[in-house]
CSV table of C-alpha atoms and ligand atoms in Angstrom, one decimal:
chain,number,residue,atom,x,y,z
A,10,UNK,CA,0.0,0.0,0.0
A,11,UNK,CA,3.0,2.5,-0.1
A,12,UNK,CA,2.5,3.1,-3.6
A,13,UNK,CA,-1.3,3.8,-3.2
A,14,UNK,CA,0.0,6.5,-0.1
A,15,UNK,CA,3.0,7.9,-2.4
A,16,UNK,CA,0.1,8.5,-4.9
A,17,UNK,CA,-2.2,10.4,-3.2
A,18,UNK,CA,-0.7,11.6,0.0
A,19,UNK,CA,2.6,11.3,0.6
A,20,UNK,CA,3.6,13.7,-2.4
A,21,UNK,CA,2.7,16.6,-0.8
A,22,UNK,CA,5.7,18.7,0.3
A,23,UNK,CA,7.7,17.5,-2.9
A,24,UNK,CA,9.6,20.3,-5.2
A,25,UNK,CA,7.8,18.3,-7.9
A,26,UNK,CA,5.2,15.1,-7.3
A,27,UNK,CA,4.8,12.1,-9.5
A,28,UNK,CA,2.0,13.4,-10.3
A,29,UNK,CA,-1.2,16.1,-9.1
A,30,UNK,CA,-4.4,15.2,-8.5
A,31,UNK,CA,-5.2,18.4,-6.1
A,32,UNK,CA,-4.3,20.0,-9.3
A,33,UNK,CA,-6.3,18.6,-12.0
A,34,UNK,CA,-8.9,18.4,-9.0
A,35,UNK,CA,-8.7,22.2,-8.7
A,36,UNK,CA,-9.6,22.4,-12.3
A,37,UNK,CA,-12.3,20.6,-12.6
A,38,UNK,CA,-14.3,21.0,-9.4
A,39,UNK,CA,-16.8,22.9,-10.4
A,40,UNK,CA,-18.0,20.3,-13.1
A,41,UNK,CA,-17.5,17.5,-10.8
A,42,UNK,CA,-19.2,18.6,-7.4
A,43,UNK,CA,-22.2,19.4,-9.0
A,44,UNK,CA,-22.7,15.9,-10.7
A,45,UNK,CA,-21.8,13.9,-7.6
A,46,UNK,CA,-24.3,16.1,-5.5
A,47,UNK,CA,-26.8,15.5,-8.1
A,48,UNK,CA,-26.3,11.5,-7.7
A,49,UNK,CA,-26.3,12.3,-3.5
A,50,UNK,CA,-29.6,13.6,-4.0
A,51,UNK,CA,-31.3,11.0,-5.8
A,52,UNK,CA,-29.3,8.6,-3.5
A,53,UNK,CA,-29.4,5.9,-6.5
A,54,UNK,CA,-26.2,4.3,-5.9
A,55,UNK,CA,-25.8,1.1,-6.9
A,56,UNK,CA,-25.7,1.2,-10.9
A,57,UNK,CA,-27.9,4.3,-11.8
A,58,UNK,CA,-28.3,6.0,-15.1
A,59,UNK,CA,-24.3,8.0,-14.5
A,60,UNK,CA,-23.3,3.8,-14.5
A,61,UNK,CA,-24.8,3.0,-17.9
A,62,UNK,CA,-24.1,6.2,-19.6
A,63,UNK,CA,-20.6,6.0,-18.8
A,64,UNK,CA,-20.5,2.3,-20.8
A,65,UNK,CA,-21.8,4.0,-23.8
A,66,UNK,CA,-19.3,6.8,-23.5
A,67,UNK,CA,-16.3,4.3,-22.8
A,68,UNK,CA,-17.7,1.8,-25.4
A,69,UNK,CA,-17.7,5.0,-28.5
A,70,UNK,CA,-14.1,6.1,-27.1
A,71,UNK,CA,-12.9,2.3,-27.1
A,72,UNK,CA,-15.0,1.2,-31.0
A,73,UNK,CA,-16.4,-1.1,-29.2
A,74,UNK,CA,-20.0,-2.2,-29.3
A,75,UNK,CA,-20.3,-3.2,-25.7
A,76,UNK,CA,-19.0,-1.9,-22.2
A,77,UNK,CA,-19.5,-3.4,-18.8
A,78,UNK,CA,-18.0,-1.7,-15.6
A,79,UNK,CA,-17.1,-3.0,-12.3
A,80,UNK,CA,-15.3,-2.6,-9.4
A,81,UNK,CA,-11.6,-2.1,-10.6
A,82,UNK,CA,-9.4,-2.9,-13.0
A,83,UNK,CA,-8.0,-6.0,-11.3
A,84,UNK,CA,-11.6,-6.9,-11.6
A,85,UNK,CA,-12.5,-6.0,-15.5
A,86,UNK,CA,-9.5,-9.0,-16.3
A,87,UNK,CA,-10.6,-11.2,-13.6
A,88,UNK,CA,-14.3,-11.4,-14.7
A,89,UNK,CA,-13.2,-11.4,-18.5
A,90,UNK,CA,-10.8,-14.8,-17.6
A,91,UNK,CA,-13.6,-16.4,-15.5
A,92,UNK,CA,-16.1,-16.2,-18.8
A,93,UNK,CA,-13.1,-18.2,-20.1
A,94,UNK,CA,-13.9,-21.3,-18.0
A,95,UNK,CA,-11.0,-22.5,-17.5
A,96,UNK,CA,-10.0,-26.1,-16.6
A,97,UNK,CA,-6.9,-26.6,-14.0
A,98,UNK,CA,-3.6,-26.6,-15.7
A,99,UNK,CA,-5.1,-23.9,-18.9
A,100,UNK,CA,-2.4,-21.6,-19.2
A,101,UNK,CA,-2.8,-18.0,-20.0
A,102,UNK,CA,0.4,-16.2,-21.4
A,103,UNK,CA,1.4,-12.7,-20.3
A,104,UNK,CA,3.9,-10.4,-19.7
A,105,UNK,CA,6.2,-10.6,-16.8
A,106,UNK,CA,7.0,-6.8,-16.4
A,107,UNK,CA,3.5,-5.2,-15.5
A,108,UNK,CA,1.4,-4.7,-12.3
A,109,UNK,CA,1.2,-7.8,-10.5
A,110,UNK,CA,-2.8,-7.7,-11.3
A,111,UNK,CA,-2.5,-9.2,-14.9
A,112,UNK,CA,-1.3,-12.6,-13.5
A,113,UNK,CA,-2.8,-12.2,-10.4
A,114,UNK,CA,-6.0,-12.2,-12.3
A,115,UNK,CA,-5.1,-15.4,-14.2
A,116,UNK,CA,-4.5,-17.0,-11.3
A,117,UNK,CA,-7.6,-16.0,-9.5
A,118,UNK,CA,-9.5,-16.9,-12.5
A,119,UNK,CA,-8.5,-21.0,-12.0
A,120,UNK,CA,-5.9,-20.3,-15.0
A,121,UNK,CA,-1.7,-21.0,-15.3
A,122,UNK,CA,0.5,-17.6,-15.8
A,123,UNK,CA,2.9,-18.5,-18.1
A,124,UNK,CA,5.1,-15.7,-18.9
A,125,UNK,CA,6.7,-14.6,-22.2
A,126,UNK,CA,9.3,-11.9,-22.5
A,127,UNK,CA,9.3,-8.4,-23.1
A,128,UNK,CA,10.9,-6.1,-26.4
A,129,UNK,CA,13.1,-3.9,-24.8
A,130,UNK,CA,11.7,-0.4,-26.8
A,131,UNK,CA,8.8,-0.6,-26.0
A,132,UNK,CA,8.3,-2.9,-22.6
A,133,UNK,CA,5.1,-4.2,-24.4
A,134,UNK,CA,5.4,-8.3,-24.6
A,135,UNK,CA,7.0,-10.0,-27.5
A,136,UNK,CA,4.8,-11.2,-30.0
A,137,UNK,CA,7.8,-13.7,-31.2
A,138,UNK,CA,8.5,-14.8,-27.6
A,139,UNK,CA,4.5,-15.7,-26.9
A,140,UNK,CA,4.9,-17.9,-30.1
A,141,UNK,CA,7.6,-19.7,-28.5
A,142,UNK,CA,5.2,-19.7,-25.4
A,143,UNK,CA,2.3,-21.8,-26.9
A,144,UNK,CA,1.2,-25.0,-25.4
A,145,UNK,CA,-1.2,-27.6,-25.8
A,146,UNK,CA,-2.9,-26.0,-22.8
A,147,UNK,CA,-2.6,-22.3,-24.0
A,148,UNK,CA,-6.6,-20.7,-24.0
A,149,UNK,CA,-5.5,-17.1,-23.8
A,150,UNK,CA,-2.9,-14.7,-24.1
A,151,UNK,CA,-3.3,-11.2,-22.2
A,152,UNK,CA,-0.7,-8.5,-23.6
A,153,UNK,CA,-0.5,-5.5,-21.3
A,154,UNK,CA,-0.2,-2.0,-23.6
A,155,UNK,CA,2.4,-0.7,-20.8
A,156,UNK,CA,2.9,2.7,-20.0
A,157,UNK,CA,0.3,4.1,-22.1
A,158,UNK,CA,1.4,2.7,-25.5
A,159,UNK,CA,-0.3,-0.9,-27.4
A,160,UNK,CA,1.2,-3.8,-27.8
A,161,UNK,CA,1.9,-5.0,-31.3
A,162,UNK,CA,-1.9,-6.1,-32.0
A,163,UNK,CA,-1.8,-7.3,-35.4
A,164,UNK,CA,0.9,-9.8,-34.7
A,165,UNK,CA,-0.7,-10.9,-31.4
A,166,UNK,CA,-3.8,-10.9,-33.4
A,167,UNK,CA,-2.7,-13.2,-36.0
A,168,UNK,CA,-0.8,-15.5,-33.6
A,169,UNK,CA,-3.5,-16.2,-31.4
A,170,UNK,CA,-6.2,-16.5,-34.0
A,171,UNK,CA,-4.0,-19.2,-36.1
A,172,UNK,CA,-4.0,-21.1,-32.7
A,173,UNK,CA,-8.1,-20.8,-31.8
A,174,UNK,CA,-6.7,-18.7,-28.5
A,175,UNK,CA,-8.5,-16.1,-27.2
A,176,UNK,CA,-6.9,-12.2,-26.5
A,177,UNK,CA,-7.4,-10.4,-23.4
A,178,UNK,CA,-6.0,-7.0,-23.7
A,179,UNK,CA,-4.9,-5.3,-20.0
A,180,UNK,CA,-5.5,-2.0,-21.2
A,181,UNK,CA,-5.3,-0.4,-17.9
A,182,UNK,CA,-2.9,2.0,-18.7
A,183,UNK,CA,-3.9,2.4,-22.0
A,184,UNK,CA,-7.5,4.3,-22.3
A,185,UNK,CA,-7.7,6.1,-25.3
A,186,UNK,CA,-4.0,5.5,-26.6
A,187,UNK,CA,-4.4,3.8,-30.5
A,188,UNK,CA,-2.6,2.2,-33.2
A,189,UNK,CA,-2.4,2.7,-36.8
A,190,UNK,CA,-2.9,-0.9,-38.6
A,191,UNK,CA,-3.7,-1.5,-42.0
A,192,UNK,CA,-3.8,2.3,-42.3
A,193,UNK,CA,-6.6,2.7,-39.9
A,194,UNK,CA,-6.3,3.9,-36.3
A,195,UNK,CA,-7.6,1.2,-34.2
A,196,UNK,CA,-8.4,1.7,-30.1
A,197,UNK,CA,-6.8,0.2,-27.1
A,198,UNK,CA,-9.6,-2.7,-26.5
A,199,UNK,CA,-11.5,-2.7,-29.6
A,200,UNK,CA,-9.3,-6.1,-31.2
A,201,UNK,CA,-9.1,-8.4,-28.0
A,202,UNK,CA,-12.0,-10.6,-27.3
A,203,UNK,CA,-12.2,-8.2,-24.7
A,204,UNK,CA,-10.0,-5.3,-23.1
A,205,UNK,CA,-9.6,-4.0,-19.4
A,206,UNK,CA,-9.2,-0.8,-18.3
A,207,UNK,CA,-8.9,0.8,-14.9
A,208,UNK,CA,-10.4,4.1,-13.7
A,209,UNK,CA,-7.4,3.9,-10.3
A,210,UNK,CA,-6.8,7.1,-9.2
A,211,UNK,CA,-3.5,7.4,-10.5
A,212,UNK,CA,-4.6,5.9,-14.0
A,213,UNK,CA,-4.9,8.6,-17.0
A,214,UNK,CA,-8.7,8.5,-16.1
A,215,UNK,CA,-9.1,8.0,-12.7
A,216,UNK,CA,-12.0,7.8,-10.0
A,217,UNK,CA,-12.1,9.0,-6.4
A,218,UNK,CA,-12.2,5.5,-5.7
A,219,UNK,CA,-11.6,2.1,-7.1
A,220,UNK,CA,-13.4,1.2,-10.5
A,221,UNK,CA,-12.8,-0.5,-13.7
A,222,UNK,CA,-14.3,-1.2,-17.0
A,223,UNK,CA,-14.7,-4.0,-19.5
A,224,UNK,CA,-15.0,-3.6,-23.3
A,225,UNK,CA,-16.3,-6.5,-25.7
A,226,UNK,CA,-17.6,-6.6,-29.6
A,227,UNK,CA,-19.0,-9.7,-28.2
A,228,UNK,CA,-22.5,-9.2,-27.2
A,229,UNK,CA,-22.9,-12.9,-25.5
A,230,UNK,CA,-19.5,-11.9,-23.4
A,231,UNK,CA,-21.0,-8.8,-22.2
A,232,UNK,CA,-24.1,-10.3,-21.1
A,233,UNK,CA,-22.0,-12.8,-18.9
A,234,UNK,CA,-19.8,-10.1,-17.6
A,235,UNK,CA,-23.1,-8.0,-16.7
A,236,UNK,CA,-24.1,-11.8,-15.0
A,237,UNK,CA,-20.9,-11.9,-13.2
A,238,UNK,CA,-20.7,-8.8,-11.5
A,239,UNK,CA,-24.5,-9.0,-10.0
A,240,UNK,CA,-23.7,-12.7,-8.3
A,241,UNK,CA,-24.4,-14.5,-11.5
A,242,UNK,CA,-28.2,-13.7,-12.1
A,243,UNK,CA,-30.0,-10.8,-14.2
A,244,UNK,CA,-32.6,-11.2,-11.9
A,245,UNK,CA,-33.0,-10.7,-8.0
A,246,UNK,CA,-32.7,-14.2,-6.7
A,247,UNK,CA,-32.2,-16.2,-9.7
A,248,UNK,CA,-29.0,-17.4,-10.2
A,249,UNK,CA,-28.0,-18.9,-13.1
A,250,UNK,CA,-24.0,-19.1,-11.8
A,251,UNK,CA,-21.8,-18.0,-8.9
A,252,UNK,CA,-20.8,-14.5,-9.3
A,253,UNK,CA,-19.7,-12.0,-7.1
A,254,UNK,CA,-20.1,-8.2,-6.2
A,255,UNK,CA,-18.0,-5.9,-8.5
A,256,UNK,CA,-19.9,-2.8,-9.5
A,257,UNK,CA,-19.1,1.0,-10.7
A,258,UNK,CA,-20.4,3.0,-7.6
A,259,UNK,CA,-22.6,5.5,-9.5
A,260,UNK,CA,-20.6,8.1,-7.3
A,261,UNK,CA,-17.3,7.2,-9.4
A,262,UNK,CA,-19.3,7.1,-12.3
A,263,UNK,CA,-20.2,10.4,-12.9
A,264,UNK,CA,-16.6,11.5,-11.1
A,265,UNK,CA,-16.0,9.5,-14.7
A,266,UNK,CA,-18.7,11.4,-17.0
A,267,UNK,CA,-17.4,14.5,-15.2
A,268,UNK,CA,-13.5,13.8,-16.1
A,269,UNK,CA,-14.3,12.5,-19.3
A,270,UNK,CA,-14.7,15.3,-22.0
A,271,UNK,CA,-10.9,16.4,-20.8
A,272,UNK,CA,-9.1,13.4,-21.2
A,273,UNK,CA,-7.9,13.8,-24.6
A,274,UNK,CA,-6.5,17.3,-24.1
A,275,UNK,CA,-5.2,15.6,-20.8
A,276,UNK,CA,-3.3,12.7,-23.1
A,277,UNK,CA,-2.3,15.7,-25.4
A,278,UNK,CA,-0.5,17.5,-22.7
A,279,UNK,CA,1.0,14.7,-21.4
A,280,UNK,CA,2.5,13.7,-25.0
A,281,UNK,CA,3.9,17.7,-25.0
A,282,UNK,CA,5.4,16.8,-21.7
A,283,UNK,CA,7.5,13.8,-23.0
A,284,UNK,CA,8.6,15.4,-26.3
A,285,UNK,CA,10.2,18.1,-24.2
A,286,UNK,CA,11.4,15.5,-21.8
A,287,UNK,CA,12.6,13.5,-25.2
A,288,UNK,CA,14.1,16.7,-26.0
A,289,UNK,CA,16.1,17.5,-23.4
A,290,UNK,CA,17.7,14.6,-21.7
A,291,UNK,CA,18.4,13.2,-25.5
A,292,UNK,CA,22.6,12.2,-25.5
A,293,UNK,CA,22.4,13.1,-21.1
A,294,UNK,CA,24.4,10.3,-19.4
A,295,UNK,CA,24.2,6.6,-20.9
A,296,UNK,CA,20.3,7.1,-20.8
A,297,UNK,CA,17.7,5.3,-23.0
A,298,UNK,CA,14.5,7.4,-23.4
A,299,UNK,CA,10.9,6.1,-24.2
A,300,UNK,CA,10.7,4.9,-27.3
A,301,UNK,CA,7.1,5.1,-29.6
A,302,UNK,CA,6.8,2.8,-32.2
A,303,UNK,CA,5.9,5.0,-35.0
A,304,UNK,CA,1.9,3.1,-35.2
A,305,UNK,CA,1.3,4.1,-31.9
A,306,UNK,CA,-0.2,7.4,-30.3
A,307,UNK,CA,1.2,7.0,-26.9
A,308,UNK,CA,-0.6,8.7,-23.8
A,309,UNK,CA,1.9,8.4,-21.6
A,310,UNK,CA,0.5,7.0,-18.5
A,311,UNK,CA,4.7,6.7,-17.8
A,312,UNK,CA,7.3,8.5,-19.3
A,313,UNK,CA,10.0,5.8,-18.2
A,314,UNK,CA,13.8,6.3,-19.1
A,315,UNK,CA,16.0,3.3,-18.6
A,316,UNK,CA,19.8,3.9,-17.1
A,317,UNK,CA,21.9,1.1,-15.2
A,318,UNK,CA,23.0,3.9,-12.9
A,319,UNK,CA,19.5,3.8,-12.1
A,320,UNK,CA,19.2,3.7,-8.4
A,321,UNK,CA,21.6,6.4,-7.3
A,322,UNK,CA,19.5,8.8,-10.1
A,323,UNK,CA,16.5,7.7,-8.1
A,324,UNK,CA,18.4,8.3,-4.6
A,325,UNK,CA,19.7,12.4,-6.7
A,326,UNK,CA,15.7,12.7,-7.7
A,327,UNK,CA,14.7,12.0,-4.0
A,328,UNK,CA,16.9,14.2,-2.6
A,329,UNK,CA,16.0,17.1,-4.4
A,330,UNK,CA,12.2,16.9,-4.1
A,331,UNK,CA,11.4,15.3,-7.2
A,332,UNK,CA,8.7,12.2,-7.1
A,333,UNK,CA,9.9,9.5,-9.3
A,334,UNK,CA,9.4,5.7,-9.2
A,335,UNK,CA,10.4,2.5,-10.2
A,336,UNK,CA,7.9,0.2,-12.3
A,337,UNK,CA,8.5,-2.4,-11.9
A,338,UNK,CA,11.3,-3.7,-9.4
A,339,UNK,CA,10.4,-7.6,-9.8
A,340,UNK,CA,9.1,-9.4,-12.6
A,341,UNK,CA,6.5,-11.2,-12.1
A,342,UNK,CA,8.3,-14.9,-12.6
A,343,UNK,CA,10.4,-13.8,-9.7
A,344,UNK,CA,8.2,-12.9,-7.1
A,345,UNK,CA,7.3,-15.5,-3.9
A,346,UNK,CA,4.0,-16.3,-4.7
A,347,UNK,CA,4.5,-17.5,-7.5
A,348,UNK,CA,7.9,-19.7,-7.1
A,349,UNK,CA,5.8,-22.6,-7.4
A,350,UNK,CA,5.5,-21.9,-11.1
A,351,UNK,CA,9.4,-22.6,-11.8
A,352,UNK,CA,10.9,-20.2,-12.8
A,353,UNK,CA,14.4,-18.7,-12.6
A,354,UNK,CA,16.4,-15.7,-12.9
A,355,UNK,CA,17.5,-15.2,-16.0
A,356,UNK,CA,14.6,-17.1,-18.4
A,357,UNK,CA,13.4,-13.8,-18.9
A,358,UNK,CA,16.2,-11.4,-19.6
A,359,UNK,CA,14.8,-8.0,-21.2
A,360,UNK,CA,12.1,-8.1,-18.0
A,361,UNK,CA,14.5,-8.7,-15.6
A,362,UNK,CA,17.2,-6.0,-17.2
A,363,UNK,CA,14.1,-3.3,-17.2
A,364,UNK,CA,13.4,-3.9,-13.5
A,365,UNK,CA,17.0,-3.3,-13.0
A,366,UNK,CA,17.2,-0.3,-14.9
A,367,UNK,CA,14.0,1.9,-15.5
A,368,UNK,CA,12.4,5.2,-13.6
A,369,UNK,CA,9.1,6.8,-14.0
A,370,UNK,CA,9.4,10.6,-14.0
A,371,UNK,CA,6.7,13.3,-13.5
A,372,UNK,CA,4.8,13.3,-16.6
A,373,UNK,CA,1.4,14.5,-15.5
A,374,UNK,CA,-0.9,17.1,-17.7
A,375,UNK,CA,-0.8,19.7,-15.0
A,376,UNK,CA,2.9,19.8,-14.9
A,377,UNK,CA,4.2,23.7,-15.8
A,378,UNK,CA,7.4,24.4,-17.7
A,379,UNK,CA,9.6,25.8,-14.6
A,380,UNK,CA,8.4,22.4,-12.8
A,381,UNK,CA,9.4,20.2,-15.3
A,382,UNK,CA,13.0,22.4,-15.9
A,383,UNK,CA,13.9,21.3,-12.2
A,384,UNK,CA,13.5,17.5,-13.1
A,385,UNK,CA,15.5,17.6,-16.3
A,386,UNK,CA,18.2,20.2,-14.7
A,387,UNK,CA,18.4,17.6,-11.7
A,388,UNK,CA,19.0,15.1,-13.6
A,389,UNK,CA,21.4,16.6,-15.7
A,390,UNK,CA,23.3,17.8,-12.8
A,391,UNK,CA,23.3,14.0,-11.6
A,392,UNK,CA,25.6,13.1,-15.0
A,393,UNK,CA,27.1,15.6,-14.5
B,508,PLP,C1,-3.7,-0.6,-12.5
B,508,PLP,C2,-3.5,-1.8,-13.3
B,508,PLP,C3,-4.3,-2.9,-13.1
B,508,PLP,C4,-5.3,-3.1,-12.0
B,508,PLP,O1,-6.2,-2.0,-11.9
B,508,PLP,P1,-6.9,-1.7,-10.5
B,508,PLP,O2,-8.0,-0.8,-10.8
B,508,PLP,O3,-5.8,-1.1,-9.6
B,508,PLP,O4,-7.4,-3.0,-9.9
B,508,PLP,C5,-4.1,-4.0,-13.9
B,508,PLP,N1,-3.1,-4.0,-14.9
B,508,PLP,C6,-2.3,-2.9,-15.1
B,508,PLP,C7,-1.2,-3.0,-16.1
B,508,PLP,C8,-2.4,-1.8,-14.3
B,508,PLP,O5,-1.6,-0.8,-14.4
């Protein structure tokens, strides 16, 4: 939970944060307060209308026909994987170099994580390395578009439908980023069987609260999902499965609706922030800066350079006031609760040399141009 605190309290007193939510909440209060006050008054709050009209609204920004929401994130991927079915021993391939949630979710969901490598550019998993990751027992694979930019779809897309498996995209970090394929720009969720994405504070659309949301072309999927979430029945003590509880609260919903219309200007700002980032620290020290495969538009959830001097930078940053972080210090293969799985240091080099190696700097829409001067002078300073 030291991450969640860093997030949303502990910041406070820095030079410059990771990132500002009492700023963008600032901003926007006066659109905000007025539509939550308006759900406190009806005191409808377990799916009401805000619920529903912010699935339509996610659905049209996503292409996709249907949108279910739900409690979180870690919840849109584990509903999704438990309409998979899954028999013991059904593996699920992902990335080992994302949140923990993506395999957590397999996990939770009855299935096998089995882990294929990352590309080193981008972070995003390796379409040639989940080839090599294909089993007799593979059902799904679940690439994560990390940092705010999407995974190589049309390669993933190809793989897994030459194989009969299913894709899951974790799109947490990814609402709204796209992909140019074919010639057309195609949506972060709209080409996986389905696609999750996360409305976590910290996330480029984020609740007041925990919340996440599931987006399908596949109308018998949604209807499950919309199952799921309500204890597996439509109706009030009919049950045609075992589900559980994971709503929206209408409260974060229209927090949502509220934040909504801004997020693109929000993505925008966050892409200027980068390119002057890009900019700057371009030849500084032996640093690699993010790279964006030329058919993506990034929305920088991260704007993650990679140096193997890494940790004394991140000690220089501290020091100085400036929030930064580390995602993500341990791949996934590597951590305890999964040992059972097999794995060793070393099967996965290109995730294991990124935990080693990368730091998240500020990168947030809010963040001016004398702010963002005293993170690239610090760190010029540090190489000196
Ligand atoms: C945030 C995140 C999740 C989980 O979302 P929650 O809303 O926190 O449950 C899953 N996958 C990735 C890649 C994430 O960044």
């Amino acid at each position: 939970m030291a991450n969640v605190k860093s997030f949303l309290n502990l910041e406070c007193g820095l030079t410059v944060p990771l990132l500002d939510l009492k700023a963008q909440f600032s901003a926007i209060r006066d659109e905000v307060m007025p539509a939550l006050l308006a759900v406190i008054e009806r005191q409808q709050f377990i799916l009401g209308p805000e619920v529903e009209e912010l699935e339509k609204a996610i659905a049209k920004l996503s292409a996709t026909r249907y949108a279910v929401a739900c409690a979180s994130g870690t919840d849109a991927l584990l509903l999704t994987l438990k309409a998979l079915d899954l028999e013991p021993e059904e593996e699920v391939i992902t990335s080992p170099f994302t949140f923990f949630a993506t395999a957590g979710a397999i996990w939770n969901a009855g299935g096998k994580p089995v882990f294929a490598d990352i590309e080193p550019e981008t972070f995003n998993i390796d379409p040639a390395a989940v080839e090599a990751a294909i089993g007799p027992r593979t059902r799904a694979v679940v690439p994560v578009h990390l940092f705010g930019q999407m995974a190589r779809m049309e390669d993933l897309l190809r793989i897994a439908s030459g194989r009969g498996l299913v894709l899951i995209e974790d799109a947490a970090q990814a609402i709204g980023a796209r992909r140019k394929i074919d010639g057309r720009w195609r949506m972060a969720g709209e080409l996986g069987w389905a696609g999750a994405f996360s409305f976590f504070p910290s996330k480029n659309l984020g609740a007041w609260g925990d919340g996440g949301m599931i987006v399908t072309q596949d109308g018998a999927l949604a209807e499950r999902l919309r199952r799921l979430r309500t204890h597996g029945g439509l109706k009030h003590y009919h049950h045609e499965e075992v589900g559980t509880n994971s709503r929206l609260d209408t409260l974060q919903a229209a927090v949502l609706l509220a934040k909504l219309p801004h997020l693109g200007a929000w993505s925008a700002a966050r892409r200027e922030v980068a390119a002057r980032y890009s900019e700057e620290l371009s030849g500084v020290g032996d640093l690699v800066l993010p790279k964006v495969d030329q058919a993506n538009e990034h929305i920088f959830h991260q704007y993650t350079i990679r140096t193997r001097r890494r940790d004394a930078l991140l000690e220089h940053l501290r020091a100085r006031g400036i929030g930064c972080a580390v995602y993500y210090p341990t791949p996934l293969h590597l951590q305890p609760c999964f040992a059972g799985l097999g794995y060793k240091a070393g099967q996965f080099p290109e995730a294991e040399r990124a935990s080693r190696e990368v730091l998240s700097l500020p990168v947030y829409p809010e963040l001016d141009h004398a702010a963002q001067g005293k993170v690239i002078d610090a760190i010029k300073e540090f190489f000196g």
